[in-house]
Every structure is written in structure tokens, then in C-alpha cells.
């Protein structure tokens, strides 16, 4: 007998435009880098909030904390590699903890390591490589089939904004017909950060859905990711249900939203530099370095956050205990002490220190290998199937925006139709 999947309930207010509200909450900051260079020149630690430099929208969740910004490569690494002094729980419980629940980003040692090692096993390079063909390619193929004969497209609206979310739905073997509701609730759950009631509503509805899915997979396990997570053990015990539902909520977002932004920025960079696009088209071995350079040049996550459990010193300045620390990854990746001519997008740049768009240390992104597989497949398909690809000069040029999570709204292109 075929199993019927649980249904994800839509928001009460079906007309609520989660995407527009989310875009507004990210602000319109076009280029945060001149300001980040100024800060780096002035020192590694500055009192104040990264967010407040770029938006007037009040921070309803973290506004009450004393805040510091840490800028520059070495200073960011110093914080990220010291989880004893710079912790996650006290800061993320107010933000991602509200949206996702008891997920690994909101945990500190020893709990963090115990659960993370179980989740991490499901996203090892040798595992996610296999998903390239079985999961990513069919999604990319389906989306591209809808516009490749037209000779023009908006690559954000029609391609990058959808494919990483659909990759997650396929991995979780969710009902494809419900994709628009999954996408909407995945984005809406983050809106607790601006006090929108649809944030908590989405968190609750995704939680109910994933609990039903876990129960169903446990009763009748398959080979899919949810069945694996529902039955796997950590130190001889099954993972608690609230940790599982929280991780799945985070996956909808961390896996989809960041990769959509990263792929959009990668395509924008290459289209803005046609000679580099041509080089990559002719030599696909250049793809890994094009991805690394795009994530360095304008990584989709410009800052992460920590909390000082004790007075803690960074580059000669003491940050008092009980403060929130904005660890500005975007500054590290444009640090002129590490990268020559850091504001230039150059896939041929001489190897330097490893950029940190996925952060570093014990909380480094679990999905970085999957993100690379997805970005590689998405770019290869474009290079294979859209000959003579170029920006559409009759439409506005792509503008990467947002102070925290960066992406252009549109990427209008022309190409020779298939
Ligand atoms: C270009 C794409 C991506 C970027 C730029 C990115 C960025 C990040 C960053 C900066 C962090 C660390 C935050 C911190 O230390 O505070 C992180 C953590 C995380 N990412 Fe990603 N991510 C991407 C794709 C993905 C994907 C595809 C997945 C899906 C598996 C994923 C799942 C996670 C999870 C679960 C964590 C939490 C890890 C922990 O706290 O131990 N990410 N990501």
C-alpha cells in the first residue's frame, strides 16, 4: 500500500507575501565593503551592531544586548576557534532558536559535538557527491527546461531561487506539489526576527509536519534522509524528536536560502566579467576556483554571532562578558592583509589563506560540500545549455543587496535558444 505523506498546512493569511517581507527585512545595503574597510583600518574590535550600520529596522530580539563587531581575518578566526569564551547558545536562542528550535547552531559543547557528529555524517563529501546526479541534476533539468527555448530569462526568478529548495524537498522525499508552501514557510519562519506573527506560525506548522513525517518513517523506514535521521543513534541513544524537527526546520532554510544566494552571486560575478565566464565555459576545471572566489568576494552570509561567556580579549581589546559579538565574515574575506586587491573578483587570483564564507571552527557549515556540489551542477548546466549567455542590456543590471544575507533581486540574461 502506498504511504500517504502528511500535509503541510499553509499560513492562515494565504495572501501574506513572506518573500517581500523577508526582502524588506534584509534592507537595501548595496555595498557594505567600503564601511568594512574603514572599520578594519581603525582596528579589529568596535563597539556597536553590524546591523545598525545598514538598517533602521529595530532588532526586536537582540537589541537589548551590548554589542561589539570583530573585523578582519585573523580576529574573526580568533573568535570562531575559541568556543569556550565565544559561545552560541546565549545569542542564537533569541534568533534562530525562536525560528528553528533546539538546533545545533543554538547549542554549545558538549551537547553540540554529540549531536553534530551524527548530522555531519549524513553530509560528508562522499555522500553528497552521489546526490549530484540523483537529486540535483533532475531538479536543474526540470527548471531549465521551462526557459531554455525562450532565449531570455531572469535566472533568479526562474532558476536559482528554486533549485536548492527543491533539492532539499527531494532529499527529504516531500510531496513536490506542496513545494510552494514549503518554500513560503521555510522563509517565513525567519520572520520572528522582525516580530511578524507568521514567523511563529510557520515554526509551529513545520514542527507538526516534521513530527508526523518522523513517526511515519520510523514505523516504515526507507532509504531517505528522514528515515536515516529518525532511526540513527548517538552514543547508543536515538536523537530526541525536538532536536530532529529543529534540524529539519533549519535544513529547509540553511540548505535552501544560502545556496540560492551563493549561486546567484556566482552567476552575477561571471556575467559581470565575461572573459572569466568564457574561461570557465572552456575549462570546467576552473569551476571550483570560480565558486571559491564568488563566495569570498560576496559570500551570502556576511556575519555570524557569538556571546562572550567571560571577558575575552581579541587583538589587545577586551570584550566584556555578557556581550553579543558580530563576527563579520565579509570583512575577513576582503581583508587586504590576506588578499591582494581584495575588492576585485578574480578567479585567477594567487592562492592565499582559505576564505571563510562557511565560517570556521566547531560550527563551520555542515552543508558546505553539498553547497559546492549544487553550485557546480547548476553552473555546468547553464554553461552546457545556454550558449552565448550574456546580461540583457535592455534590463536593469543585477544589484547585489542586503546587509546580512546578500543576493540580487533579478538577473536578466539573453542566450541563443536551444
Ligand atoms: C553557499 C551556501 C552556504 C553558506 C554560505 C553557508 C554558510 C554557513 C555559515 C556561515 C555557517 C556557520 C555559522 C556559525 O558558525 O555561526 C553555517 C552553518 C550551518 N549550515 Fe550552512 N551555508 C551554506 C549551505 C548550507 C547547506 C546546503 C546546508 C545543508 C545541509 C547547510 C547547513 C548548515 C547547518 C546545519 C549549519 C549549523 C552548523 C553548526 O552549528 O554546527 N548550509 N552555514
Coordinates of C-alpha atoms and ligand atoms in Angstrom, one line a residue:
X1 CA 0.0 0.0 0.0
X2 CA 1.4 3.4 -0.9
X3 CA 2.1 5.7 2.1
X4 CA 0.3 9.0 2.1
X5 CA 2.5 11.8 3.3
X6 CA 1.3 14.3 5.9
X7 CA 0.2 17.6 4.5
X8 CA 1.9 20.9 5.5
X9 CA -0.7 23.5 6.4
X10 CA -0.4 26.8 4.7
X11 CA -0.4 30.1 6.7
X12 CA -3.8 31.4 7.9
X13 CA -3.3 34.5 5.8
X14 CA -2.7 32.9 2.4
X15 CA -2.1 36.3 0.8
X16 CA 0.9 37.1 3.2
X17 CA 3.9 37.7 1.0
X18 CA 6.7 36.1 3.0
X19 CA 9.3 36.8 0.3
X20 CA 8.6 40.5 0.1
X21 CA 8.6 40.9 3.9
X22 CA 11.9 38.9 4.1
X23 CA 13.5 41.1 1.4
X24 CA 12.5 44.2 3.2
X25 CA 13.9 42.9 6.5
X26 CA 17.3 42.4 4.9
X27 CA 17.5 46.0 3.8
X28 CA 18.8 47.6 0.6
X29 CA 22.5 47.9 1.5
X30 CA 24.2 47.7 -1.8
X31 CA 27.9 47.7 -0.9
X32 CA 28.8 47.2 2.8
X33 CA 32.5 46.8 1.9
X34 CA 33.8 50.4 1.9
X35 CA 32.4 50.7 5.5
X36 CA 34.1 47.3 6.4
X37 CA 37.4 48.5 5.1
X38 CA 37.1 51.7 7.2
X39 CA 36.5 49.6 10.3
X40 CA 39.4 47.2 9.5
X41 CA 41.7 50.2 9.1
X42 CA 40.6 51.5 12.5
X43 CA 41.1 48.2 14.4
X44 CA 39.8 44.7 15.0
X45 CA 37.1 45.4 17.6
X46 CA 34.4 48.1 17.6
X47 CA 31.5 48.6 20.0
X48 CA 28.2 48.6 18.1
X49 CA 25.9 46.5 16.0
X50 CA 26.8 45.4 12.4
X51 CA 23.1 45.5 11.6
X52 CA 22.6 49.1 12.8
X53 CA 25.2 50.4 10.4
X54 CA 22.9 49.4 7.4
X55 CA 19.3 49.4 8.5
X56 CA 16.9 51.3 10.8
X57 CA 14.6 48.3 11.3
X58 CA 14.8 47.7 15.0
X59 CA 16.2 44.4 16.2
X60 CA 13.3 43.1 18.4
X61 CA 15.3 40.0 19.6
X62 CA 18.8 41.1 20.2
X63 CA 18.5 44.9 20.5
X64 CA 18.8 44.7 24.3
X65 CA 22.4 43.3 24.3
X66 CA 25.6 45.2 24.4
X67 CA 27.2 44.6 21.1
X68 CA 30.7 44.5 19.5
X69 CA 31.9 43.9 16.0
X70 CA 35.0 41.9 15.2
X71 CA 36.5 42.6 11.8
X72 CA 39.5 41.3 9.8
X73 CA 40.6 37.8 9.0
X74 CA 42.8 36.9 12.0
X75 CA 40.4 38.5 14.5
X76 CA 37.4 36.6 13.1
X77 CA 39.3 33.3 13.2
X78 CA 40.4 34.1 16.8
X79 CA 36.8 34.3 17.9
X80 CA 35.5 31.3 15.8
X81 CA 38.2 29.0 17.1
X82 CA 37.6 29.8 20.8
X83 CA 34.2 28.2 21.6
X84 CA 35.0 28.3 25.3
X85 CA 34.9 32.1 25.5
X86 CA 32.7 32.8 22.5
X87 CA 29.6 30.8 22.7
X88 CA 26.4 30.2 20.6
X89 CA 23.5 29.4 22.9
X90 CA 23.0 32.8 24.7
X91 CA 22.9 34.7 21.4
X92 CA 21.2 32.3 19.0
X93 CA 18.4 31.3 21.5
X94 CA 16.9 34.8 20.8
X95 CA 17.0 34.5 17.0
X96 CA 17.4 31.1 15.2
X97 CA 16.4 29.3 18.4
X98 CA 12.9 31.0 18.1
X99 CA 12.7 30.1 14.4
X100 CA 14.1 26.6 14.3
X101 CA 14.0 25.4 18.0
X102 CA 16.8 23.2 19.6
X103 CA 19.1 23.0 16.7
X104 CA 22.8 22.6 16.6
X105 CA 23.5 26.3 15.9
X106 CA 21.9 27.1 19.2
X107 CA 24.0 24.6 21.2
X108 CA 27.4 24.8 22.9
X109 CA 29.8 21.9 23.9
X110 CA 29.4 19.2 24.9
X111 CA 25.8 18.9 23.6
X112 CA 26.8 20.5 20.3
X113 CA 29.5 18.0 19.4
X114 CA 27.4 15.0 20.4
X115 CA 24.6 15.8 18.0
X116 CA 26.6 17.5 15.3
X117 CA 28.7 14.4 14.7
X118 CA 25.5 12.4 13.8
X119 CA 24.1 15.1 11.4
X120 CA 27.6 15.7 9.9
X121 CA 27.8 12.0 8.8
X122 CA 24.8 12.5 6.5
X123 CA 26.6 15.3 4.7
X124 CA 30.1 14.0 4.2
X125 CA 31.7 14.8 0.7
X126 CA 31.5 11.1 -0.4
X127 CA 27.7 11.0 0.4
X128 CA 26.7 14.3 -1.1
X129 CA 28.7 13.7 -4.3
X130 CA 26.2 10.9 -5.1
X131 CA 23.3 13.3 -4.8
X132 CA 24.7 15.4 -7.6
X133 CA 23.4 13.0 -10.3
X134 CA 20.4 11.5 -8.4
X135 CA 19.0 14.6 -6.8
X136 CA 20.5 17.9 -8.1
X137 CA 20.5 17.2 -11.9
X138 CA 16.8 16.3 -12.2
X139 CA 15.8 19.5 -10.4
X140 CA 18.1 21.6 -12.5
X141 CA 17.0 19.9 -15.7
X142 CA 13.3 20.4 -14.9
X143 CA 13.7 24.2 -14.1
X144 CA 15.9 24.9 -17.2
X145 CA 13.5 23.0 -19.5
X146 CA 11.0 25.8 -18.8
X147 CA 13.0 28.6 -20.2
X148 CA 15.9 27.3 -22.4
X149 CA 13.9 27.7 -25.6
X150 CA 13.0 31.3 -24.9
X151 CA 16.4 33.0 -25.5
X152 CA 15.9 35.2 -22.4
X153 CA 15.3 34.6 -18.7
X154 CA 15.5 36.0 -15.2
X155 CA 17.9 33.5 -13.7
X156 CA 17.0 34.4 -10.2
X157 CA 13.2 34.2 -10.5
X158 CA 13.2 31.2 -12.7
X159 CA 16.3 29.2 -11.6
X160 CA 18.4 30.0 -8.6
X161 CA 15.6 31.0 -6.3
X162 CA 14.1 27.5 -6.6
X163 CA 16.7 24.8 -7.2
X164 CA 18.3 24.4 -3.8
X165 CA 14.9 24.3 -2.0
X166 CA 13.8 21.7 -4.4
X167 CA 17.0 19.7 -3.8
X168 CA 16.1 19.6 -0.1
X169 CA 12.5 18.5 -0.8
X170 CA 13.8 15.7 -2.9
X171 CA 16.3 14.6 -0.3
X172 CA 13.5 14.6 2.3
X173 CA 11.1 12.9 -0.2
X174 CA 8.5 15.6 0.4
X175 CA 5.4 16.0 -1.7
X176 CA 6.5 18.0 -4.8
X177 CA 3.0 19.5 -5.2
X178 CA 3.4 21.2 -1.9
X179 CA 6.7 22.9 -2.9
X180 CA 5.3 26.5 -2.9
X181 CA 4.0 26.1 0.7
X182 CA 7.4 24.5 1.9
X183 CA 9.2 27.4 0.3
X184 CA 7.0 30.1 1.8
X185 CA 7.1 28.6 5.4
X186 CA 10.8 28.0 5.2
X187 CA 11.3 31.7 4.5
X188 CA 8.5 32.9 6.8
X189 CA 9.8 31.1 9.9
X190 CA 12.7 33.6 10.0
X191 CA 10.3 36.5 10.3
X192 CA 10.2 36.1 14.1
X193 CA 13.3 38.2 14.0
X194 CA 11.2 41.2 13.0
X195 CA 8.3 40.3 15.2
X196 CA 5.9 39.1 12.4
X197 CA 3.4 36.6 13.8
X198 CA 3.8 34.5 10.7
X199 CA 7.2 33.5 12.0
X200 CA 5.9 31.6 15.0
X201 CA 3.0 30.2 12.9
X202 CA 5.5 28.8 10.3
X203 CA 7.7 27.3 13.0
X204 CA 4.7 25.5 14.6
X205 CA 3.3 24.2 11.3
X206 CA 6.7 22.9 10.1
X207 CA 7.2 21.3 13.5
X208 CA 3.8 19.4 13.3
X209 CA 4.6 18.3 9.8
X210 CA 8.1 17.0 10.5
X211 CA 6.9 15.2 13.7
X212 CA 4.3 13.4 11.7
X213 CA 6.8 12.6 9.0
X214 CA 9.3 11.2 11.6
X215 CA 6.6 9.0 13.1
X216 CA 5.7 7.7 9.7
X217 CA 9.3 7.0 8.6
X218 CA 10.1 5.3 11.9
X219 CA 7.1 3.0 11.5
X220 CA 8.1 2.2 7.9
X221 CA 11.7 3.2 7.2
X222 CA 13.0 3.7 3.7
X223 CA 16.4 4.8 2.4
X224 CA 15.7 8.6 2.5
X225 CA 17.4 11.1 4.8
X226 CA 14.5 11.5 7.2
X227 CA 14.3 7.7 7.7
X228 CA 18.0 7.7 8.4
X229 CA 17.9 10.5 10.9
X230 CA 14.8 9.1 12.6
X231 CA 16.5 5.9 13.4
X232 CA 20.2 6.7 13.8
X233 CA 21.7 6.6 17.3
X234 CA 24.2 9.0 19.1
X235 CA 26.1 7.3 21.9
X236 CA 23.6 4.4 22.0
X237 CA 20.5 6.7 22.1
X238 CA 18.1 7.8 19.4
X239 CA 18.2 11.5 18.6
X240 CA 15.4 13.4 20.6
X241 CA 12.4 14.3 18.5
X242 CA 12.7 18.1 19.2
X243 CA 16.4 18.1 18.0
X244 CA 15.3 16.3 14.8
X245 CA 12.4 18.5 14.0
X246 CA 14.6 21.6 14.7
X247 CA 17.3 20.4 12.5
X248 CA 14.9 19.7 9.7
X249 CA 13.4 23.2 10.0
X250 CA 16.9 24.6 9.8
X251 CA 17.7 22.5 6.8
X252 CA 14.8 23.9 4.8
X253 CA 16.3 27.3 5.3
X254 CA 20.1 26.8 5.8
X255 CA 20.3 24.4 2.9
X256 CA 18.0 26.4 0.5
X257 CA 18.4 30.1 1.2
X258 CA 22.2 30.3 1.4
X259 CA 22.8 28.2 -1.7
X260 CA 20.2 30.2 -3.7
X261 CA 22.1 33.4 -2.7
X262 CA 25.6 31.9 -3.3
X263 CA 24.6 30.6 -6.8
X264 CA 23.0 33.9 -7.7
X265 CA 26.1 35.8 -6.7
X266 CA 28.4 33.4 -8.6
X267 CA 26.4 33.9 -11.8
X268 CA 26.3 37.6 -11.3
X269 CA 30.1 37.8 -10.9
X270 CA 30.7 35.7 -14.0
X271 CA 28.2 37.6 -16.1
X272 CA 29.8 40.9 -15.0
X273 CA 33.2 39.6 -16.0
X274 CA 32.5 38.0 -19.4
X275 CA 36.2 37.0 -20.0
X276 CA 36.1 35.0 -16.8
X277 CA 32.8 33.4 -17.8
X278 CA 34.3 32.4 -21.1
X279 CA 37.4 30.9 -19.4
X280 CA 35.2 28.8 -17.2
X281 CA 33.0 27.7 -20.1
X282 CA 36.1 26.5 -22.0
X283 CA 37.7 24.8 -19.0
X284 CA 35.3 23.4 -16.4
X285 CA 38.2 22.5 -14.1
X286 CA 38.1 26.2 -13.2
X287 CA 34.6 25.8 -11.6
X288 CA 35.9 25.1 -8.0
X289 CA 38.0 28.2 -8.0
X290 CA 35.2 30.3 -9.5
X291 CA 32.9 29.2 -6.7
X292 CA 35.6 29.9 -4.0
X293 CA 36.2 33.3 -5.4
X294 CA 32.5 34.2 -5.6
X295 CA 31.9 33.1 -2.0
X296 CA 35.0 35.1 -0.9
X297 CA 34.1 38.2 -2.9
X298 CA 30.5 38.5 -1.7
X299 CA 29.6 35.4 0.4
X300 CA 25.9 35.2 1.2
X301 CA 26.4 35.3 5.0
X302 CA 28.3 38.5 5.8
X303 CA 28.2 38.0 9.6
X304 CA 27.6 35.4 12.3
X305 CA 27.3 35.9 16.0
X306 CA 28.7 34.8 19.4
X307 CA 28.3 35.6 23.1
X308 CA 31.1 36.3 25.5
X309 CA 30.8 33.9 28.4
X310 CA 33.8 35.6 30.0
X311 CA 35.8 38.8 29.5
X312 CA 37.6 37.8 26.3
X313 CA 40.5 39.6 24.5
X314 CA 40.8 40.0 20.8
X315 CA 43.8 41.7 19.3
X316 CA 44.5 43.6 22.5
X317 CA 40.9 44.7 23.3
X318 CA 38.9 43.1 26.0
X319 CA 35.2 42.4 25.1
X320 CA 33.3 42.2 28.4
X321 CA 31.4 39.1 29.5
X322 CA 27.8 39.1 28.5
X323 CA 28.2 40.9 25.2
X324 CA 27.0 39.9 21.7
X325 CA 29.8 39.7 19.2
X326 CA 29.2 40.3 15.5
X327 CA 31.8 38.2 13.7
X328 CA 31.9 39.9 10.3
X329 CA 32.9 37.2 7.9
X330 CA 32.5 39.6 5.0
X331 CA 35.4 41.7 6.3
X332 CA 37.6 38.6 6.8
X333 CA 37.1 37.7 3.1
X334 CA 38.1 41.2 1.9
X335 CA 41.0 41.7 4.3
X336 CA 43.8 43.4 2.3
X337 CA 46.3 41.8 4.6
X338 CA 45.3 38.4 3.2
X339 CA 44.1 39.1 -0.3
X340 CA 45.8 41.4 -2.8
X341 CA 43.4 43.8 -4.4
X342 CA 40.6 42.2 -2.3
X343 CA 37.6 44.1 -3.9
X344 CA 38.4 42.6 -7.3
X345 CA 36.6 39.5 -8.5
X346 CA 39.3 37.4 -10.0
X347 CA 39.1 33.6 -10.3
X348 CA 42.8 33.5 -11.2
X349 CA 44.0 35.2 -8.0
X350 CA 47.1 33.7 -6.4
X351 CA 46.2 31.2 -3.7
X352 CA 46.1 32.9 -0.3
X353 CA 44.6 31.9 3.1
X354 CA 41.3 30.0 2.8
X355 CA 38.3 32.4 2.7
X356 CA 35.7 31.7 5.5
X357 CA 32.2 32.2 3.8
X358 CA 31.2 29.0 5.7
X359 CA 32.7 30.3 9.0
X360 CA 35.3 28.1 10.7
X361 CA 35.7 26.1 13.9
X362 CA 33.3 23.7 15.6
X363 CA 30.2 25.3 14.0
X364 CA 31.6 25.5 10.4
X365 CA 28.8 24.9 7.9
X366 CA 27.7 21.3 7.8
X367 CA 26.4 21.7 4.2
X368 CA 29.4 23.2 2.6
X369 CA 30.2 20.1 0.5
X370 CA 26.5 19.9 -0.6
X371 CA 26.5 23.6 -1.5
X372 CA 29.6 23.1 -3.7
X373 CA 28.0 20.1 -5.4
X374 CA 24.8 22.1 -6.1
X375 CA 26.6 25.2 -7.3
X376 CA 28.8 23.1 -9.6
X377 CA 25.9 21.3 -11.2
X378 CA 23.8 24.4 -11.5
X379 CA 26.7 26.3 -13.3
X380 CA 27.6 23.4 -15.5
X381 CA 24.0 23.1 -16.7
X382 CA 24.0 26.8 -17.6
X383 CA 27.3 26.6 -19.5
X384 CA 26.2 23.5 -21.4
X385 CA 22.7 24.6 -22.3
X386 CA 22.7 28.4 -22.6
X387 CA 25.2 29.3 -25.4
X388 CA 26.2 32.9 -25.9
X389 CA 25.0 33.8 -22.4
X390 CA 25.2 37.5 -21.5
X391 CA 23.5 40.2 -19.4
X392 CA 20.3 41.6 -21.1
X393 CA 21.3 45.3 -21.8
X394 CA 17.7 46.4 -22.0
X395 CA 17.0 45.4 -18.4
X396 CA 18.4 46.8 -15.1
X397 CA 21.9 45.4 -14.3
X398 CA 21.9 43.0 -11.3
X399 CA 22.5 44.7 -8.0
X400 CA 23.6 42.5 -5.0
X401 CA 21.8 43.8 -1.9
X402 CA 21.3 43.1 1.8
X403 CA 23.4 43.8 4.9
X404 CA 23.4 40.2 6.3
X405 CA 22.2 37.8 3.6
X406 CA 23.2 39.1 0.2
X407 CA 21.6 38.5 -3.3
X408 CA 20.4 40.4 -6.4
X409 CA 16.7 40.5 -6.9
X410 CA 16.9 39.8 -10.6
X411 CA 19.5 38.5 -13.1
X412 CA 18.1 39.2 -16.6
X413 CA 20.0 37.4 -19.3
X414 CA 20.0 36.7 -23.1
X415 CA 21.3 33.5 -24.8
X416 CA 20.9 31.5 -28.0
X417 CA 17.7 29.4 -27.6
X418 CA 18.0 25.6 -27.6
Ligands
LIG1 C1 26.7 28.7 -0.2 C2 26.0 28.1 0.7 C3 26.1 28.2 2.2 C4 26.7 29.1 3.0 C5 27.4 30.4 2.6 C6 26.6 28.7 4.4 C7 27.1 29.4 5.5 C8 27.0 28.9 6.8 C9 27.7 29.6 7.9 C10 28.5 30.9 7.8 C11 27.5 28.8 9.0 C12 28.2 28.9 10.3 C13 27.5 29.8 11.3 C14 28.3 30.0 12.6 O1 29.4 29.4 12.8 O2 27.8 30.7 13.4 C15 26.7 27.7 8.6 C16 26.3 26.7 9.4 C17 25.4 25.7 9.1 N1 25.0 25.4 7.8 FE1 25.5 26.4 6.1 N2 25.9 27.5 4.4 C18 25.6 27.1 3.1 C19 24.9 26.0 2.7 C20 24.4 25.0 3.6 C21 23.7 23.8 3.1 C22 23.5 23.4 1.7 C23 23.3 23.2 4.3 C24 22.5 21.9 4.3 C25 23.0 20.8 4.7 C26 23.7 24.0 5.4 C27 23.5 23.7 6.7 C28 24.1 24.3 7.8 C29 24.0 23.9 9.2 C30 23.1 22.7 9.7 C31 24.8 24.7 10.0 C32 25.0 24.7 11.5 C33 26.3 24.0 11.9 C34 26.6 24.1 13.4 O3 26.1 25.0 14.1 O4 27.3 23.2 13.9 N3 24.4 25.1 4.9 N4 26.4 27.8 7.2

